[in-house]
Amino acid sequence: MVEAVVGANWGDEGKGKITDMLGEKADIIVRFQGGANAGHTIVNDYGKFALHTLPSGVFYQHTTSVIGNGVALNIPLLIKEIQGIVERGVPTPKIRVSDRAQMVMSYHILFDQYEEERLAGKSFGSTKSGIAPFYSDKYAKIGFQVSELFDEELLKEKVVRICETKNVLLEHLYHKPLLKPEDLLEELHGYRDMITPYVCDVSAFLNDAIKEGKTILLEGQLGSLKDPDHGIYPMVTSSSTLAGYGAIGAGIPPYEIKKIITVCKAYSSAVGAGAFVSEIFGEEANELRNRGGDGGEYGATTGRPRRMGWFDCVASRYGCRLQGTTDVAFTVLDVLGYLDEIPVCVGYEIDGKVTEDFPTTAKLEKAKPVYEVLPGWKCDIRGIKTYEELPENCRKYVEFVEKKLGYPITMISNGPGRKDIIYR
Ligand code: GDP
């Protein structure tokens, strides 16, 4: 049985917490896209952790953590992350890395920085982790696949070719130091030595596990609105954030993904540039930001303050639809307990017309939010274990959102910890 945990919004919905929680009953947890550019924050018995490459199930001894072929693999960061959790008392995790995953090279990170510098004010708000240059190279067919690390002749020839093309840009576009083939070869040898113990044919491993009846969780990074096809292009990430891509980025049959748990957060937050219709500003935003998440809405990787907004039914319904949602996990509901009234964005006004359909980017830029205001519940709901015990106005908020989404909210997260969950 394969289940996916994915985001409905702009990322940071709390997927890490939901995956960590569901990991208790899973055998294998797989990252299938993205890289070390975003992060999950997880609070459990070992402490508070920010994970960037490892899947969120890495804290359990009974699970195997898998890095699928769809991931942008930054080997030194992966190794550092493994060491970092082991040093803090987590048992050494079982890790498998796809021999078909491609590697983020040091020059991808440099190109990301150089391009942001060049674009200056017009930048896409990249985290400068090399993700966009990495995926560009993958699709330009000049990336390095893990399997290639074990073919010395191929590497020797390929580093020369890569330097030729990259150096044209470095010299003439960016005016930066050039790459040397021997340095790249040395970098690749270092990666080979670090990654060898973990490499396997992940697709075969997962297909065997499916036949054996194992439970596999696919953990998505970011959310629907950052998908390169269906998101707010060009302010998107470089690999698909949708559950459907899980089949490709892990190498499993699409029809095996039986459950798609879309994580939706009770208010909105976003990082980077791009239209954000229900965005709020000033004191109102500061208060929500500082009360939000677990210790404030600041990026897990970058520490950047997140942009804040009210719940957006238009964007979230679209986000759930694109994921193919079977279940919605509604998170950080506890955070809203301080508000007298809670605005919810129920429509977009574009050129004088109100719509409930999420538009393409140029129209989205013109959209103004249409709000409905719901009464708050003015109390702390952390620690509550059943839906019936939630205050009436809180239940009304959940039911209002559920109706607007059109997908069942089967889980409500009312705190950052593993046990802070209400099943419906
Ligand atoms: P992800 O990338 O989707 O995994 O999300 P992040 O880890 O970036 O953001 C989620 C943040 O909210 C983390 O700091 C979590 O510990 C925290 N969190 C998750 N669920 C809840 C919740 O229900 N209530 C509160 N207060 N915090 C939560």
Short mmCIF file of C-alpha atoms and ligand atoms in Angstrom, two decimals:
data_model
loop_
_atom_site.label_atom_id
_atom_site.label_comp_id
_atom_site.label_asym_id
_atom_site.label_seq_id
_atom_site.Cartn_x
_atom_site.Cartn_y
_atom_site.Cartn_z
CA MET A 1 0.00 0.00 0.00
CA VAL A 2 1.44 3.34 -1.02
CA GLU A 3 0.28 6.62 0.51
CA ALA A 4 1.44 10.11 -0.38
CA VAL A 5 1.73 13.09 1.98
CA VAL A 6 1.77 16.27 -0.08
CA GLY A 7 1.04 20.00 0.29
CA ALA A 8 -2.01 21.90 -1.00
CA ASN A 9 -0.48 25.34 -0.79
CA TRP A 10 2.90 27.07 -1.07
CA GLY A 11 4.76 24.62 1.19
CA ASP A 12 5.37 24.64 4.94
CA GLU A 13 1.94 23.16 5.57
CA GLY A 14 3.26 20.75 8.19
CA LYS A 15 3.88 17.74 5.92
CA GLY A 16 6.90 16.77 8.02
CA LYS A 17 4.83 16.43 11.15
CA ILE A 18 2.10 14.40 9.40
CA THR A 19 4.68 12.09 7.74
CA ASP A 20 6.54 11.66 11.02
CA MET A 21 3.25 10.77 12.68
CA LEU A 22 2.11 8.34 9.95
CA GLY A 23 5.63 6.89 9.89
CA GLU A 24 4.81 4.96 13.03
CA LYS A 25 2.76 2.53 10.91
CA ALA A 26 4.90 2.67 7.75
CA ASP A 27 7.78 0.47 6.61
CA ILE A 28 9.39 2.77 4.05
CA ILE A 29 9.36 6.54 3.62
CA VAL A 30 10.40 8.02 0.31
CA ARG A 31 11.43 11.46 -0.89
CA PHE A 32 10.58 11.62 -4.60
CA GLN A 33 11.31 15.21 -5.70
CA GLY A 34 12.94 18.47 -4.67
CA GLY A 35 16.21 18.89 -2.91
CA ALA A 36 17.74 20.40 0.18
CA ASN A 37 16.23 23.81 -0.63
CA ALA A 38 13.18 23.48 1.59
CA GLY A 39 12.96 21.88 4.97
CA HIS A 40 10.63 20.13 7.34
CA THR A 41 10.55 20.90 11.02
CA ILE A 42 9.83 17.95 13.24
CA VAL A 43 9.30 17.80 16.97
CA ASN A 44 9.53 14.38 18.61
CA ASP A 45 11.00 12.60 21.64
CA TYR A 46 14.56 13.26 20.44
CA GLY A 47 14.02 17.01 20.18
CA LYS A 48 13.35 19.51 17.41
CA PHE A 49 14.91 18.86 13.99
CA ALA A 50 15.06 20.61 10.65
CA LEU A 51 15.35 18.04 7.87
CA HIS A 52 16.21 19.00 4.32
CA THR A 53 16.97 15.82 2.40
CA LEU A 54 16.11 12.93 4.70
CA PRO A 55 12.47 11.85 4.80
CA SER A 56 10.60 12.62 7.99
CA GLY A 57 10.36 8.96 9.04
CA VAL A 58 14.07 8.78 9.71
CA PHE A 59 13.54 8.86 13.49
CA TYR A 60 11.93 5.41 13.66
CA GLN A 61 14.04 2.28 13.89
CA HIS A 62 11.54 0.16 11.98
CA THR A 63 11.47 2.32 8.83
CA THR A 64 13.78 2.53 5.82
CA SER A 65 14.36 6.03 4.46
CA VAL A 66 14.61 6.27 0.71
CA ILE A 67 15.91 9.01 -1.57
CA GLY A 68 14.24 8.43 -4.91
CA ASN A 69 15.53 9.13 -8.41
CA GLY A 70 13.45 12.34 -8.64
CA VAL A 71 15.40 14.10 -5.88
CA ALA A 72 18.13 16.68 -6.41
CA LEU A 73 20.72 14.89 -4.31
CA ASN A 74 23.25 17.02 -2.46
CA ILE A 75 25.57 14.32 -1.12
CA PRO A 76 27.64 16.32 1.42
CA LEU A 77 24.44 17.77 2.90
CA LEU A 78 22.81 14.34 3.12
CA ILE A 79 25.83 12.92 4.94
CA LYS A 80 25.92 15.94 7.27
CA GLU A 81 22.24 15.50 8.02
CA ILE A 82 22.69 11.81 8.86
CA GLN A 83 25.63 12.65 11.17
CA GLY A 84 23.66 15.51 12.72
CA ILE A 85 20.75 13.36 13.84
CA VAL A 86 22.93 10.46 14.99
CA GLU A 87 25.00 12.85 17.14
CA ARG A 88 21.78 13.88 18.87
CA GLY A 89 20.92 10.34 19.93
CA VAL A 90 18.74 9.11 17.05
CA PRO A 91 19.61 5.47 16.17
CA THR A 92 21.55 5.15 12.88
CA PRO A 93 18.84 5.12 10.22
CA LYS A 94 18.51 2.62 7.35
CA ILE A 95 18.96 4.67 4.19
CA ARG A 96 18.72 3.80 0.50
CA VAL A 97 19.64 6.18 -2.28
CA SER A 98 18.57 5.60 -5.87
CA ASP A 99 21.35 4.79 -8.33
CA ARG A 100 19.32 6.90 -10.78
CA ALA A 101 19.21 10.02 -8.61
CA GLN A 102 21.25 12.89 -9.97
CA MET A 103 23.65 14.97 -7.93
CA VAL A 104 23.71 18.64 -7.11
CA MET A 105 27.25 19.73 -7.96
CA SER A 106 29.09 22.62 -6.34
CA TYR A 107 28.83 24.56 -9.61
CA HIS A 108 25.01 24.29 -9.53
CA ILE A 109 25.06 26.19 -6.26
CA LEU A 110 27.44 28.79 -7.71
CA PHE A 111 25.32 29.23 -10.85
CA ASP A 112 22.24 29.71 -8.66
CA GLN A 113 24.01 32.48 -6.73
CA TYR A 114 25.45 34.11 -9.85
CA GLU A 115 22.06 34.13 -11.58
CA GLU A 116 20.31 35.68 -8.57
CA GLU A 117 23.05 38.34 -8.48
CA ARG A 118 22.61 39.01 -12.19
CA LEU A 119 18.81 39.27 -11.92
CA ALA A 120 19.10 41.43 -8.80
CA GLY A 121 15.64 42.92 -8.09
CA LYS A 122 14.00 40.63 -10.66
CA SER A 123 15.09 37.41 -8.98
CA PHE A 124 12.76 34.47 -8.30
CA GLY A 125 13.62 34.37 -4.63
CA SER A 126 15.75 31.25 -4.98
CA THR A 127 17.17 29.67 -1.83
CA LYS A 128 20.43 29.43 -3.83
CA SER A 129 20.77 25.69 -3.18
CA GLY A 130 21.46 24.98 -6.84
CA ILE A 131 18.08 23.39 -7.50
CA ALA A 132 17.10 25.28 -10.67
CA PRO A 133 20.54 24.86 -12.36
CA PHE A 134 20.49 21.21 -11.27
CA TYR A 135 17.14 20.42 -12.90
CA SER A 136 18.05 22.48 -15.99
CA ASP A 137 21.11 20.27 -16.44
CA LYS A 138 19.11 17.11 -15.78
CA TYR A 139 16.72 17.93 -18.60
CA ALA A 140 19.53 19.24 -20.81
CA LYS A 141 21.01 15.75 -20.27
CA ILE A 142 24.27 16.99 -18.83
CA GLY A 143 23.62 15.98 -15.22
CA PHE A 144 25.57 13.40 -13.21
CA GLN A 145 23.65 10.31 -12.15
CA VAL A 146 24.76 8.38 -9.06
CA SER A 147 25.34 5.26 -11.17
CA GLU A 148 27.91 7.19 -13.23
CA LEU A 149 30.13 7.63 -10.17
CA PHE A 150 31.20 4.02 -10.66
CA ASP A 151 32.34 4.47 -14.25
CA GLU A 152 35.70 6.23 -14.14
CA GLU A 153 36.16 6.44 -17.93
CA LEU A 154 32.78 8.11 -18.36
CA LEU A 155 33.50 10.60 -15.57
CA LYS A 156 36.88 11.60 -16.98
CA GLU A 157 35.38 12.34 -20.37
CA LYS A 158 32.26 14.04 -19.02
CA VAL A 159 33.99 16.52 -16.70
CA VAL A 160 35.86 17.93 -19.70
CA ARG A 161 32.63 18.34 -21.65
CA ILE A 162 30.85 20.01 -18.71
CA CYS A 163 33.70 22.47 -18.17
CA GLU A 164 33.60 23.50 -21.83
CA THR A 165 29.94 24.54 -21.73
CA LYS A 166 29.86 25.92 -18.19
CA ASN A 167 33.00 27.99 -18.70
CA VAL A 168 31.46 29.90 -21.61
CA LEU A 169 28.79 31.20 -19.25
CA LEU A 170 31.19 31.75 -16.37
CA GLU A 171 33.52 33.80 -18.54
CA HIS A 172 31.13 35.79 -20.71
CA LEU A 173 27.88 36.05 -18.76
CA TYR A 174 28.89 36.02 -15.10
CA HIS A 175 32.59 37.05 -15.24
CA LYS A 176 33.50 34.53 -12.56
CA PRO A 177 36.36 32.02 -12.04
CA LEU A 178 36.34 29.07 -14.47
CA LEU A 179 35.83 25.39 -13.63
CA LYS A 180 38.66 22.86 -13.97
CA PRO A 181 37.98 19.24 -15.02
CA GLU A 182 40.39 17.87 -12.41
CA ASP A 183 38.54 19.68 -9.61
CA LEU A 184 35.19 18.28 -10.77
CA LEU A 185 36.66 14.78 -10.93
CA GLU A 186 37.93 15.11 -7.39
CA GLU A 187 34.52 16.35 -6.23
CA LEU A 188 32.84 13.34 -7.88
CA HIS A 189 35.31 10.89 -6.28
CA GLY A 190 34.46 12.41 -2.90
CA TYR A 191 30.74 11.91 -3.57
CA ARG A 192 31.35 8.32 -4.66
CA ASP A 193 33.13 7.50 -1.42
CA MET A 194 30.40 9.10 0.70
CA ILE A 195 27.37 7.61 -1.05
CA THR A 196 28.55 4.03 -1.86
CA PRO A 197 27.08 2.40 1.28
CA TYR A 198 23.59 3.66 0.48
CA VAL A 199 23.23 3.15 -3.28
CA CYS A 200 20.60 0.73 -4.58
CA ASP A 201 18.05 0.12 -7.33
CA VAL A 202 15.27 1.94 -5.48
CA SER A 203 12.55 1.17 -8.01
CA ALA A 204 13.19 -2.59 -7.71
CA PHE A 205 13.42 -2.30 -3.91
CA LEU A 206 10.05 -0.49 -3.72
CA ASN A 207 8.32 -2.80 -6.18
CA ASP A 208 9.40 -5.82 -4.10
CA ALA A 209 8.15 -4.06 -0.98
CA ILE A 210 4.76 -3.43 -2.62
CA LYS A 211 4.50 -7.15 -3.49
CA GLU A 212 5.31 -8.02 0.13
CA GLY A 213 2.45 -5.82 1.32
CA LYS A 214 4.66 -3.21 2.99
CA THR A 215 3.37 0.28 3.72
CA ILE A 216 5.21 2.98 1.80
CA LEU A 217 4.84 6.71 2.39
CA LEU A 218 5.79 9.19 -0.29
CA GLU A 219 6.72 12.52 1.25
CA GLY A 220 6.32 15.60 -0.91
CA GLN A 221 8.22 18.84 -0.57
CA LEU A 222 6.56 22.27 -1.01
CA GLY A 223 2.96 22.28 -2.32
CA SER A 224 0.69 22.32 -5.37
CA LEU A 225 1.08 26.06 -5.98
CA LYS A 226 4.85 25.64 -6.42
CA ASP A 227 4.46 22.93 -9.05
CA PRO A 228 6.23 23.96 -12.29
CA ASP A 229 3.18 23.06 -14.43
CA HIS A 230 0.17 23.75 -12.24
CA GLY A 231 1.59 26.34 -9.84
CA ILE A 232 2.23 30.07 -10.01
CA TYR A 233 4.78 29.83 -12.84
CA PRO A 234 7.48 31.20 -12.96
CA MET A 235 7.54 31.63 -9.17
CA VAL A 236 7.61 27.87 -8.75
CA THR A 237 10.10 25.19 -7.87
CA SER A 238 11.88 23.08 -10.47
CA SER A 239 10.41 19.62 -9.89
CA SER A 240 6.80 18.55 -9.65
CA THR A 241 5.31 18.78 -6.17
CA LEU A 242 2.29 16.63 -7.04
CA ALA A 243 1.50 13.15 -5.73
CA GLY A 244 1.28 11.87 -9.31
CA TYR A 245 4.97 12.61 -9.72
CA GLY A 246 5.61 10.24 -6.81
CA ALA A 247 5.25 7.36 -9.26
CA ILE A 248 8.02 8.79 -11.42
CA GLY A 249 10.32 10.14 -8.73
CA ALA A 250 10.25 6.83 -6.85
CA GLY A 251 9.84 4.40 -9.76
CA ILE A 252 6.55 2.74 -8.79
CA PRO A 253 3.29 2.12 -10.70
CA PRO A 254 0.94 5.15 -10.48
CA TYR A 255 -2.04 2.92 -9.62
CA GLU A 256 -0.31 1.78 -6.41
CA ILE A 257 -0.76 5.20 -4.79
CA LYS A 258 -4.02 4.48 -2.98
CA LYS A 259 -4.22 7.32 -0.52
CA ILE A 260 -3.28 10.94 -1.09
CA ILE A 261 -3.17 12.92 2.11
CA THR A 262 -3.05 16.58 1.23
CA VAL A 263 -1.80 18.79 4.01
CA CYS A 264 -3.57 22.11 4.21
CA LYS A 265 -2.77 24.73 6.77
CA ALA A 266 -5.46 26.65 8.68
CA TYR A 267 -4.02 29.99 7.49
CA SER A 268 -1.62 30.80 4.63
CA SER A 269 2.10 31.36 4.48
CA ALA A 270 4.48 31.57 1.55
CA VAL A 271 8.14 32.18 0.90
CA GLY A 272 9.74 33.84 -2.09
CA ALA A 273 8.14 36.08 -4.67
CA GLY A 274 4.81 35.61 -6.45
CA ALA A 275 1.15 36.54 -6.21
CA PHE A 276 -0.36 35.75 -2.82
CA VAL A 277 -3.95 36.94 -2.90
CA SER A 278 -4.92 36.61 0.77
CA GLU A 279 -1.64 38.09 2.03
CA ILE A 280 -1.77 40.32 5.11
CA PHE A 281 0.75 42.90 6.23
CA GLY A 282 1.96 44.99 9.16
CA GLU A 283 1.02 44.21 12.74
CA GLU A 284 -1.71 41.77 11.74
CA ALA A 285 0.84 39.70 9.79
CA ASN A 286 3.53 39.99 12.47
CA GLU A 287 1.23 38.66 15.13
CA LEU A 288 0.19 35.63 13.03
CA ARG A 289 3.84 35.04 11.98
CA ASN A 290 5.12 35.06 15.54
CA ARG A 291 2.33 32.84 16.85
CA GLY A 292 2.43 30.53 13.80
CA GLY A 293 3.92 27.06 13.42
CA ASP A 294 6.09 26.03 16.31
CA GLY A 295 7.95 29.15 17.42
CA GLY A 296 7.07 31.38 14.48
CA GLU A 297 6.79 31.20 10.71
CA TYR A 298 10.42 31.47 9.65
CA GLY A 299 12.03 29.30 6.95
CA ALA A 300 13.46 25.98 8.18
CA THR A 301 16.39 26.25 5.75
CA THR A 302 16.92 29.99 5.37
CA GLY A 303 15.41 31.53 8.53
CA ARG A 304 13.60 33.98 6.23
CA PRO A 305 10.35 35.40 7.67
CA ARG A 306 7.45 33.83 5.77
CA ARG A 307 4.78 35.96 4.10
CA MET A 308 1.48 35.52 5.94
CA GLY A 309 -2.17 35.47 4.94
CA TRP A 310 -5.65 34.18 5.76
CA PHE A 311 -6.87 30.78 4.62
CA ASP A 312 -7.47 30.81 0.88
CA CYS A 313 -10.30 28.48 -0.21
CA VAL A 314 -9.75 29.20 -3.91
CA ALA A 315 -6.06 28.29 -3.87
CA SER A 316 -6.50 25.37 -1.46
CA ARG A 317 -9.37 23.76 -3.35
CA TYR A 318 -7.31 23.98 -6.53
CA GLY A 319 -4.27 22.65 -4.66
CA CYS A 320 -6.26 19.68 -3.32
CA ARG A 321 -7.71 18.92 -6.75
CA LEU A 322 -4.32 18.84 -8.45
CA GLN A 323 -2.98 16.46 -5.82
CA GLY A 324 -5.88 14.05 -6.31
CA THR A 325 -6.73 14.30 -2.63
CA THR A 326 -8.39 11.43 -0.79
CA ASP A 327 -7.87 12.94 2.69
CA VAL A 328 -7.11 16.43 3.93
CA ALA A 329 -4.91 16.90 7.01
CA PHE A 330 -5.76 20.37 8.37
CA THR A 331 -2.83 21.72 10.37
CA VAL A 332 -1.82 24.47 12.81
CA LEU A 333 -5.44 25.10 13.75
CA ASP A 334 -4.36 25.80 17.34
CA VAL A 335 -2.52 28.92 16.17
CA LEU A 336 -5.77 30.74 15.33
CA GLY A 337 -7.08 30.56 18.91
CA TYR A 338 -6.16 34.21 19.66
CA LEU A 339 -8.45 35.80 17.07
CA ASP A 340 -11.88 37.37 17.72
CA GLU A 341 -12.79 36.97 14.09
CA ILE A 342 -11.13 34.99 11.30
CA PRO A 343 -11.33 36.16 7.69
CA VAL A 344 -11.37 33.39 5.07
CA CYS A 345 -10.77 34.12 1.40
CA VAL A 346 -13.68 32.55 -0.51
CA GLY A 347 -13.29 34.13 -3.94
CA TYR A 348 -11.04 36.23 -6.17
CA GLU A 349 -12.21 39.42 -7.79
CA ILE A 350 -10.53 39.76 -11.17
CA ASP A 351 -11.44 42.69 -13.46
CA GLY A 352 -14.67 43.26 -11.53
CA LYS A 353 -15.79 39.60 -11.65
CA VAL A 354 -15.73 37.20 -8.71
CA THR A 355 -14.48 33.69 -9.34
CA GLU A 356 -13.85 30.60 -7.23
CA ASP A 357 -11.52 29.11 -9.83
CA PHE A 358 -7.78 29.51 -9.44
CA PRO A 359 -6.47 31.38 -12.50
CA THR A 360 -3.18 31.38 -14.42
CA THR A 361 -0.47 33.70 -13.18
CA ALA A 362 -1.16 36.91 -15.15
CA LYS A 363 -4.78 36.94 -13.95
CA LEU A 364 -3.75 35.90 -10.46
CA GLU A 365 -1.59 39.03 -10.22
CA LYS A 366 -4.76 41.11 -10.62
CA ALA A 367 -6.91 39.13 -8.16
CA LYS A 368 -8.27 40.78 -5.03
CA PRO A 369 -9.48 38.64 -2.14
CA VAL A 370 -13.18 38.31 -1.31
CA TYR A 371 -13.49 37.49 2.38
CA GLU A 372 -16.07 35.90 4.59
CA VAL A 373 -15.49 36.47 8.29
CA LEU A 374 -16.04 33.65 10.77
CA PRO A 375 -16.17 34.03 14.56
CA GLY A 376 -13.07 32.92 16.50
CA TRP A 377 -13.08 30.47 19.42
CA LYS A 378 -10.74 32.43 21.69
CA CYS A 379 -9.12 29.55 23.54
CA ASP A 380 -6.24 27.11 23.37
CA ILE A 381 -7.24 23.85 21.66
CA ARG A 382 -3.90 22.08 22.16
CA GLY A 383 -4.24 18.81 24.02
CA ILE A 384 -7.81 18.15 22.78
CA LYS A 385 -8.10 14.58 21.47
CA THR A 386 -11.56 14.32 19.92
CA TYR A 387 -13.41 16.39 17.38
CA GLU A 388 -16.49 16.75 19.59
CA GLU A 389 -14.42 18.39 22.33
CA LEU A 390 -13.33 21.25 20.04
CA PRO A 391 -15.17 24.54 20.68
CA GLU A 392 -18.22 25.01 18.49
CA ASN A 393 -16.78 27.93 16.51
CA CYS A 394 -13.64 25.92 15.85
CA ARG A 395 -15.68 23.03 14.45
CA LYS A 396 -17.65 25.53 12.37
CA TYR A 397 -14.38 26.84 10.92
CA VAL A 398 -13.28 23.31 10.00
CA GLU A 399 -16.65 22.45 8.47
CA PHE A 400 -16.79 25.73 6.53
CA VAL A 401 -13.35 25.07 5.04
CA GLU A 402 -14.18 21.43 4.31
CA LYS A 403 -17.29 22.43 2.38
CA LYS A 404 -15.34 25.00 0.37
CA LEU A 405 -12.55 22.51 -0.37
CA GLY A 406 -14.85 19.71 -1.40
CA TYR A 407 -12.53 17.10 0.13
CA PRO A 408 -12.89 15.40 3.54
CA ILE A 409 -10.79 16.75 6.42
CA THR A 410 -9.98 13.49 8.19
CA MET A 411 -7.16 14.74 10.40
CA ILE A 412 -6.80 17.96 12.38
CA SER A 413 -3.42 18.89 13.78
CA ASN A 414 -3.63 20.99 16.94
CA GLY A 415 0.04 21.20 17.92
CA PRO A 416 3.50 20.46 16.54
CA GLY A 417 4.04 17.13 18.33
CA ARG A 418 3.40 13.61 17.01
CA LYS A 419 0.44 13.09 19.32
CA ASP A 420 -1.24 16.42 18.62
CA ILE A 421 -3.77 15.03 16.19
CA ILE A 422 -7.53 14.63 16.04
CA TYR A 423 -8.96 11.97 13.71
CA ARG A 424 -12.46 12.46 12.34
P1 GDP B 1 6.54 21.20 5.97
O1 GDP B 1 7.64 21.68 5.12
O2 GDP B 1 5.23 21.10 5.23
O3 GDP B 1 6.86 19.95 6.70
O4 GDP B 1 6.27 22.33 7.08
P2 GDP B 1 7.31 23.05 8.05
O5 GDP B 1 8.03 22.09 8.84
O6 GDP B 1 8.09 24.07 7.33
O7 GDP B 1 6.29 23.94 8.89
C1 GDP B 1 5.47 23.42 9.78
C2 GDP B 1 5.78 24.07 11.11
O8 GDP B 1 4.62 24.03 11.89
C3 GDP B 1 6.81 23.33 11.92
O9 GDP B 1 7.50 24.23 12.74
C4 GDP B 1 5.98 22.35 12.74
O10 GDP B 1 6.61 21.94 13.95
C5 GDP B 1 4.79 23.18 13.01
N1 GDP B 1 3.52 22.46 13.09
C6 GDP B 1 3.06 21.42 12.34
N2 GDP B 1 1.80 21.14 12.69
C7 GDP B 1 1.45 22.01 13.65
C8 GDP B 1 0.25 22.25 14.39
O11 GDP B 1 -0.77 21.60 14.22
N3 GDP B 1 0.28 23.27 15.31
C9 GDP B 1 1.38 24.04 15.52
N4 GDP B 1 1.32 25.02 16.41
N5 GDP B 1 2.52 23.86 14.83
C10 GDP B 1 2.55 22.87 13.92
#
